[in-house]
């Protein structure tokens, strides 16, 4: 890491008074052209810029992969089909055959969160999911989607009945004053836990990498070299692993929340 | 994380209600406790769901 990047990092750290993160290309641009409205705009909306870049990247990949599909696929089409099939199997195991219509949403969610988590490992880039704003946005989207699914699949009365704990007998109805507020609280706990879990893990990883980069530079500071020891390398591997796991957990929990909202199958065990 | 989020959500709602109704500290206490119970309920629901999936998978194989 160059001295300029280190300075940018120190400036960012002082400005935000938060955990250290490595400088990215926007930080360097805003340092170089500090005071220019477009540079300050980019710096202010850093996470949105990275999130949109990733979204556009995924859109381009999907477009290129589905532009000229062939019965005998080429390598790129084959790769995309393997990814989609993997997602279908993963989501299908939780939701079953009735859950096929949710595969586009959850599959896209998984790929988007995964890409956002892993992009931070690339030098000069930043994980948008290391910001609470991004993870809250994702979690709130899932929250509204789950509630909308509940309303659509159960109807309004069925949805309210679900929130009351689906009372079937006298005991069920007696428990309604307890079940109803608890269930409403549960629904609000879901997006909070989803967002905090993802944010905490990704910010923690990025801060760990930044700390070891700083340590690596400090280790060679005595020799006044413009580079540092690559002490962060094992943590880049760890970041890739935990980034993948967190994307999986986010998507799996979203899938489970959708499945909990769906009408119970005949003879199925109630989870309420 | 669900166990942390539960009391957190309950605290926020309870604190807001205390501000509106002047029931400090009871709203905060009751809702924080309710949040914890709701998070416990949610975790048990998720574990039950996951166990059901594991059993389904074992039956298939």
Short mmCIF file of C-alpha atoms in Angstrom, two decimals:
data_model
loop_
_atom_site.label_atom_id
_atom_site.label_comp_id
_atom_site.label_asym_id
_atom_site.label_seq_id
_atom_site.Cartn_x
_atom_site.Cartn_y
_atom_site.Cartn_z
CA UNK A 1 0.00 0.00 0.00
CA UNK A 2 1.44 3.38 -0.92
CA UNK A 3 2.03 6.22 1.52
CA UNK A 4 -0.72 8.19 -0.25
CA UNK A 5 -3.23 5.42 0.35
CA UNK A 6 -2.17 5.20 3.96
CA UNK A 7 -2.66 8.93 4.34
CA UNK A 8 -6.10 8.63 2.75
CA UNK A 9 -6.94 5.91 5.20
CA UNK A 10 -5.81 8.01 8.13
CA UNK A 11 -7.87 10.95 6.88
CA UNK A 12 -10.91 8.73 6.45
CA UNK A 13 -10.39 7.32 9.89
CA UNK A 14 -10.11 10.75 11.50
CA UNK A 15 -13.12 12.01 9.56
CA UNK A 16 -15.36 9.13 10.51
CA UNK A 17 -13.84 8.37 13.93
CA UNK A 18 -14.83 4.77 13.42
CA UNK A 19 -13.17 1.45 12.71
CA UNK A 20 -10.35 1.49 10.17
CA UNK A 21 -11.10 0.38 6.64
CA UNK A 22 -8.73 0.28 3.72
CA UNK A 23 -8.87 3.18 1.31
CA UNK A 24 -10.68 2.49 -1.95
CA UNK A 25 -10.55 4.24 -5.32
CA UNK A 26 -13.22 6.73 -4.28
CA UNK A 27 -11.27 7.66 -1.13
CA UNK A 28 -8.16 8.26 -3.22
CA UNK A 29 -10.10 10.28 -5.82
CA UNK A 30 -11.73 12.43 -3.12
CA UNK A 31 -8.32 13.00 -1.51
CA UNK A 32 -6.76 14.00 -4.81
CA UNK A 33 -9.62 16.31 -5.82
CA UNK A 34 -10.70 17.34 -2.35
CA UNK A 35 -13.22 20.18 -2.51
CA UNK A 36 -14.48 19.36 -6.01
CA UNK A 37 -18.27 18.87 -5.79
CA UNK A 38 -18.25 15.66 -7.86
CA UNK A 39 -15.44 14.15 -5.72
CA UNK A 40 -17.21 15.04 -2.46
CA UNK A 41 -20.45 13.66 -3.92
CA UNK A 42 -18.74 10.36 -4.80
CA UNK A 43 -17.16 10.14 -1.32
CA UNK A 44 -20.47 10.91 0.42
CA UNK A 45 -22.35 8.27 -1.60
CA UNK A 46 -19.46 5.76 -1.62
CA UNK A 47 -21.51 2.75 -0.55
CA UNK A 48 -24.28 3.47 -3.04
CA UNK A 49 -21.73 3.82 -5.86
CA UNK A 50 -20.17 0.44 -5.04
CA UNK A 51 -23.56 -1.23 -4.57
CA UNK A 52 -24.80 0.07 -7.93
CA UNK A 53 -21.53 -0.94 -9.63
CA UNK A 54 -22.03 -4.50 -8.38
CA UNK A 55 -25.69 -4.52 -9.41
CA UNK A 56 -24.78 -3.31 -12.91
CA UNK A 57 -22.03 -5.92 -13.09
CA UNK A 58 -24.50 -8.70 -12.23
CA UNK A 59 -26.99 -7.35 -14.78
CA UNK A 60 -24.30 -7.32 -17.49
CA UNK A 61 -23.23 -10.88 -16.65
CA UNK A 62 -26.84 -12.11 -16.72
CA UNK A 63 -27.48 -10.31 -20.03
CA UNK A 64 -24.34 -11.68 -21.67
CA UNK A 65 -25.06 -15.18 -20.39
CA UNK A 66 -28.64 -15.32 -21.65
CA UNK A 67 -28.28 -13.38 -24.89
CA UNK A 68 -27.80 -16.36 -27.20
CA UNK A 69 -28.67 -19.51 -25.32
CA UNK A 70 -27.95 -22.82 -27.04
CA UNK A 71 -29.27 -26.34 -26.34
CA UNK A 72 -25.65 -27.43 -25.90
CA UNK A 73 -24.34 -24.61 -23.73
CA UNK A 74 -20.98 -22.94 -24.06
CA UNK A 75 -18.76 -22.62 -20.96
CA UNK A 76 -20.21 -19.30 -19.79
CA UNK A 77 -23.83 -20.40 -20.25
CA UNK A 78 -22.94 -23.70 -18.56
CA UNK A 79 -21.46 -21.87 -15.57
CA UNK A 80 -24.53 -19.64 -15.18
CA UNK A 81 -26.87 -22.63 -15.50
CA UNK A 82 -24.87 -24.43 -12.78
CA UNK A 83 -25.22 -21.41 -10.49
CA UNK A 84 -28.99 -21.16 -11.12
CA UNK A 85 -29.47 -24.90 -10.66
CA UNK A 86 -27.50 -24.79 -7.40
CA UNK A 87 -29.70 -21.96 -6.14
CA UNK A 88 -32.86 -23.83 -7.22
CA UNK A 89 -31.78 -26.92 -5.27
CA UNK A 90 -30.74 -24.91 -2.22
CA UNK A 91 -34.01 -22.93 -2.04
CA UNK A 92 -36.15 -25.86 -3.18
CA UNK A 93 -34.94 -27.95 -0.25
CA UNK A 94 -36.36 -25.40 2.20
CA UNK A 95 -39.49 -24.25 0.38
CA UNK A 96 -40.41 -27.33 -1.65
CA UNK A 97 -42.25 -27.28 -4.96
CA UNK A 98 -44.55 -24.40 -3.91
CA UNK A 99 -41.47 -22.28 -3.27
CA UNK A 100 -40.28 -22.20 -6.90
CA UNK A 101 -41.75 -18.72 -7.45
CA UNK A 102 -39.49 -17.31 -4.72
CA UNK A 103 -36.29 -18.57 -6.34
CA UNK A 104 -35.71 -15.43 -8.49
CA UNK A 105 -35.91 -13.14 -5.44
CA UNK A 106 -33.84 -15.24 -3.05
CA UNK A 107 -31.37 -16.28 -5.73
CA UNK A 108 -30.80 -12.66 -6.72
CA UNK A 109 -30.51 -11.69 -3.06
CA UNK A 110 -27.85 -14.36 -2.49
CA UNK A 111 -25.79 -13.40 -5.54
CA UNK A 112 -26.07 -9.68 -4.76
CA UNK A 113 -25.06 -10.08 -1.09
CA UNK A 114 -22.26 -12.50 -2.03
CA UNK A 115 -20.85 -10.10 -4.64
CA UNK A 116 -21.03 -7.19 -2.22
CA UNK A 117 -19.27 -9.19 0.49
CA UNK A 118 -16.48 -10.43 -1.77
CA UNK A 119 -15.79 -7.17 -3.63
CA UNK A 120 -14.06 -5.79 -0.53
CA UNK A 121 -11.23 -8.29 -1.02
CA UNK A 122 -10.37 -6.69 -4.36
CA UNK A 123 -7.73 -3.95 -3.90
CA UNK A 124 -9.22 -0.50 -4.39
CA UNK A 125 -12.78 -1.66 -3.81
CA UNK A 126 -15.06 -1.64 -0.77
CA UNK A 127 -17.81 -3.93 0.49
CA UNK A 128 -21.03 -1.89 0.58
CA UNK A 129 -22.28 -4.39 3.17
CA UNK A 130 -19.73 -3.06 5.63
CA UNK A 131 -22.14 -0.14 6.01
CA UNK A 132 -25.26 -0.50 8.13
CA UNK A 133 -27.22 1.53 5.56
CA UNK A 134 -26.76 -1.18 2.93
CA UNK A 135 -27.56 -4.11 5.19
CA UNK A 136 -30.61 -2.38 6.64
CA UNK A 137 -31.83 -1.67 3.10
CA UNK A 138 -31.43 -5.34 2.19
CA UNK A 139 -33.11 -6.52 5.41
CA UNK A 140 -36.02 -4.08 5.06
CA UNK A 141 -36.54 -5.30 1.47
CA UNK A 142 -36.71 -8.87 2.77
CA UNK A 143 -39.08 -7.77 5.56
CA UNK A 144 -41.55 -6.16 3.13
CA UNK A 145 -41.28 -9.09 0.73
CA UNK A 146 -42.01 -11.59 3.52
CA UNK A 147 -44.99 -9.58 4.79
CA UNK A 148 -46.31 -9.17 1.23
CA UNK A 149 -45.91 -12.93 0.68
CA UNK A 150 -47.84 -13.59 3.89
CA UNK A 151 -50.68 -11.30 2.79
CA UNK A 152 -50.79 -12.70 -0.73
CA UNK A 153 -50.66 -16.39 0.25
CA UNK A 154 -52.91 -16.24 3.32
CA UNK A 155 -55.21 -13.31 2.56
CA UNK A 156 -55.70 -10.50 5.09
CA UNK A 157 -57.63 -12.60 7.62
CA UNK A 158 -55.22 -15.50 7.25
CA UNK A 159 -52.28 -13.15 7.73
CA UNK A 160 -53.76 -11.72 10.92
CA UNK A 161 -54.63 -15.29 12.02
CA UNK A 162 -51.02 -16.24 11.40
CA UNK A 163 -49.85 -13.32 13.55
CA UNK A 164 -52.21 -14.53 16.30
CA UNK A 165 -50.53 -17.95 16.20
CA UNK A 166 -53.15 -19.70 13.99
CA UNK A 167 -55.50 -20.56 16.90
CA UNK A 168 -57.42 -23.81 16.28
CA UNK A 169 -58.79 -24.62 19.75
CA UNK A 170 -59.77 -22.87 23.01
CA UNK A 171 -56.20 -22.88 24.32
CA UNK A 172 -55.01 -21.30 21.07
CA UNK A 173 -57.55 -18.51 21.38
CA UNK A 174 -56.70 -17.95 25.06
CA UNK A 175 -53.03 -17.58 24.07
CA UNK A 176 -53.85 -14.94 21.39
CA UNK A 177 -53.27 -11.87 23.68
CA UNK A 178 -49.79 -13.27 24.36
CA UNK A 179 -49.02 -14.64 20.88
CA UNK A 180 -50.15 -11.61 18.87
CA UNK A 181 -47.78 -8.95 20.33
CA UNK A 182 -44.92 -11.48 20.54
CA UNK A 183 -45.35 -12.41 16.90
CA UNK A 184 -45.42 -8.76 15.83
CA UNK A 185 -42.21 -8.22 17.80
CA UNK A 186 -40.71 -11.29 16.09
CA UNK A 187 -41.47 -9.80 12.67
CA UNK A 188 -39.56 -6.63 13.59
CA UNK A 189 -36.67 -8.60 15.14
CA UNK A 190 -36.07 -10.39 11.81
CA UNK A 191 -34.79 -7.40 9.79
CA UNK A 192 -32.81 -6.05 12.76
CA UNK A 193 -30.96 -9.33 13.28
CA UNK A 194 -30.41 -9.87 9.53
CA UNK A 195 -28.91 -6.40 9.04
CA UNK A 196 -26.75 -6.35 12.18
CA UNK A 197 -25.35 -9.84 11.58
CA UNK A 198 -24.26 -9.08 8.01
CA UNK A 199 -22.98 -5.58 8.85
CA UNK A 200 -21.02 -6.75 11.90
CA UNK A 201 -19.33 -9.64 10.13
CA UNK A 202 -18.33 -7.74 6.99
CA UNK A 203 -17.19 -4.60 8.85
CA UNK A 204 -15.24 -6.78 11.25
CA UNK A 205 -13.49 -8.60 8.40
CA UNK A 206 -12.64 -5.37 6.59
CA UNK A 207 -11.34 -3.77 9.79
CA UNK A 208 -9.21 -6.84 10.50
CA UNK A 209 -7.68 -6.66 7.02
CA UNK A 210 -7.04 -2.93 7.44
CA UNK A 211 -5.39 -3.53 10.82
CA UNK A 212 -3.02 -6.13 9.36
CA UNK A 213 -2.21 -3.96 6.35
CA UNK A 214 -1.26 -1.18 8.76
CA UNK A 215 0.80 -3.64 10.80
CA UNK A 216 2.55 -4.85 7.66
CA UNK A 217 3.47 -1.29 6.70
CA UNK A 218 4.58 -0.52 10.26
CA UNK A 219 6.78 -3.64 10.21
CA UNK A 220 8.86 -2.22 7.35
CA UNK A 221 8.56 1.43 8.38
CA UNK A 222 12.04 1.27 9.90
CA UNK A 223 13.46 0.73 6.39
CA UNK A 224 11.42 3.63 4.95
CA UNK A 225 10.04 1.43 2.19
CA UNK A 226 6.90 2.44 0.26
CA UNK A 227 5.44 -1.05 0.70
CA UNK A 228 4.61 -3.32 3.62
CA UNK A 229 4.65 -7.01 4.50
CA UNK A 230 1.52 -8.78 3.19
CA UNK A 231 0.39 -9.81 6.67
CA UNK A 232 -3.24 -9.41 5.64
CA UNK A 233 -3.11 -12.30 3.16
CA UNK A 234 -4.52 -15.07 5.43
CA UNK A 235 -7.31 -12.70 6.45
CA UNK A 236 -8.22 -12.10 2.81
CA UNK A 237 -8.83 -15.85 2.57
CA UNK A 238 -10.86 -15.72 5.80
CA UNK A 239 -12.82 -12.74 4.47
CA UNK A 240 -13.74 -14.69 1.33
CA UNK A 241 -14.91 -17.63 3.43
CA UNK A 242 -16.92 -15.62 5.95
CA UNK A 243 -18.32 -13.38 3.19
CA UNK A 244 -19.68 -16.48 1.44
CA UNK A 245 -21.02 -17.91 4.68
CA UNK A 246 -22.76 -14.64 5.60
CA UNK A 247 -24.38 -14.42 2.15
CA UNK A 248 -25.57 -18.00 2.61
CA UNK A 249 -26.90 -17.28 6.11
CA UNK A 250 -28.70 -14.10 4.96
CA UNK A 251 -30.39 -15.93 2.08
CA UNK A 252 -31.16 -19.06 4.08
CA UNK A 253 -32.81 -17.09 6.89
CA UNK A 254 -34.79 -15.05 4.33
CA UNK A 255 -35.93 -18.36 2.80
CA UNK A 256 -36.91 -19.69 6.23
CA UNK A 257 -38.82 -16.49 7.04
CA UNK A 258 -40.77 -16.88 3.77
CA UNK A 259 -41.46 -20.56 4.52
CA UNK A 260 -42.73 -19.66 8.01
CA UNK A 261 -45.16 -17.20 6.40
CA UNK A 262 -46.58 -19.72 3.90
CA UNK A 263 -49.78 -21.59 4.78
CA UNK A 264 -48.95 -24.73 6.72
CA UNK A 265 -49.19 -27.94 4.68
CA UNK A 266 -51.71 -30.56 5.78
CA UNK A 267 -50.35 -32.60 8.69
CA UNK A 268 -47.33 -30.37 8.95
CA UNK A 269 -45.98 -29.63 12.42
CA UNK A 270 -46.82 -26.13 13.58
CA UNK A 271 -43.87 -23.99 14.54
CA UNK A 272 -45.96 -21.54 16.59
CA UNK B 1 -27.60 -12.17 16.75
CA UNK B 2 -31.35 -12.85 17.05
CA UNK B 3 -30.94 -12.94 20.86
CA UNK B 4 -29.26 -9.53 20.72
CA UNK B 5 -31.79 -8.02 18.31
CA UNK B 6 -34.83 -9.14 20.34
CA UNK B 7 -34.23 -7.15 23.52
CA UNK B 8 -32.89 -4.28 21.37
CA UNK B 9 -36.14 -4.00 19.40
CA UNK B 10 -38.15 -4.40 22.62
CA UNK B 11 -36.11 -1.70 24.34
CA UNK B 12 -36.65 0.77 21.49
CA UNK B 13 -40.41 0.17 21.43
CA UNK B 14 -40.66 0.21 25.25
CA UNK B 15 -38.61 3.38 25.56
CA UNK B 16 -40.78 5.10 22.95
CA UNK B 17 -43.94 4.03 24.77
CA UNK B 18 -42.53 5.27 28.10
CA UNK B 19 -41.94 8.63 26.48
CA UNK B 20 -45.51 8.78 25.21
CA UNK B 21 -47.31 7.33 28.22
CA UNK B 22 -44.93 8.35 31.04
CA UNK B 23 -44.79 4.75 32.25
CA UNK B 24 -41.03 4.81 32.79
CA UNK B 25 -39.42 2.29 33.41
CA UNK B 26 -42.13 -0.35 33.05
CA UNK B 27 -42.67 -0.07 29.31
CA UNK B 28 -38.93 -0.50 28.69
CA UNK B 29 -38.69 -3.46 31.07
CA UNK B 30 -41.79 -5.25 29.76
CA UNK B 31 -40.97 -4.77 26.09
CA UNK B 32 -37.28 -5.69 26.53
CA UNK B 33 -38.38 -8.91 28.21
CA UNK B 34 -40.99 -9.51 25.51
CA UNK B 35 -38.32 -8.94 22.88
CA UNK B 36 -36.15 -11.56 24.50
CA UNK B 37 -39.05 -14.05 24.62
CA UNK B 38 -39.93 -13.28 20.98
CA UNK B 39 -36.30 -13.88 19.93
CA UNK B 40 -36.30 -17.17 21.83
CA UNK B 41 -39.53 -18.17 20.07
CA UNK B 42 -38.01 -17.27 16.71
CA UNK B 43 -34.83 -19.28 17.31
CA UNK B 44 -36.87 -22.31 18.38
CA UNK B 45 -39.03 -21.93 15.25
CA UNK B 46 -35.94 -21.79 13.04
CA UNK B 47 -34.39 -24.85 14.73
CA UNK B 48 -37.66 -26.78 14.36
CA UNK B 49 -37.83 -25.81 10.70
CA UNK B 50 -34.23 -26.86 10.12
CA UNK B 51 -34.82 -30.20 11.92
CA UNK B 52 -37.87 -30.81 9.73
CA UNK B 53 -35.73 -30.22 6.64
CA UNK B 54 -33.03 -32.57 7.91
CA UNK B 55 -35.62 -35.29 8.56
CA UNK B 56 -37.11 -34.76 5.10
CA UNK B 57 -33.66 -35.11 3.58
CA UNK B 58 -32.94 -38.29 5.54
CA UNK B 59 -36.31 -39.78 4.50
CA UNK B 60 -35.56 -39.04 0.83
CA UNK B 61 -32.15 -40.72 0.99
#
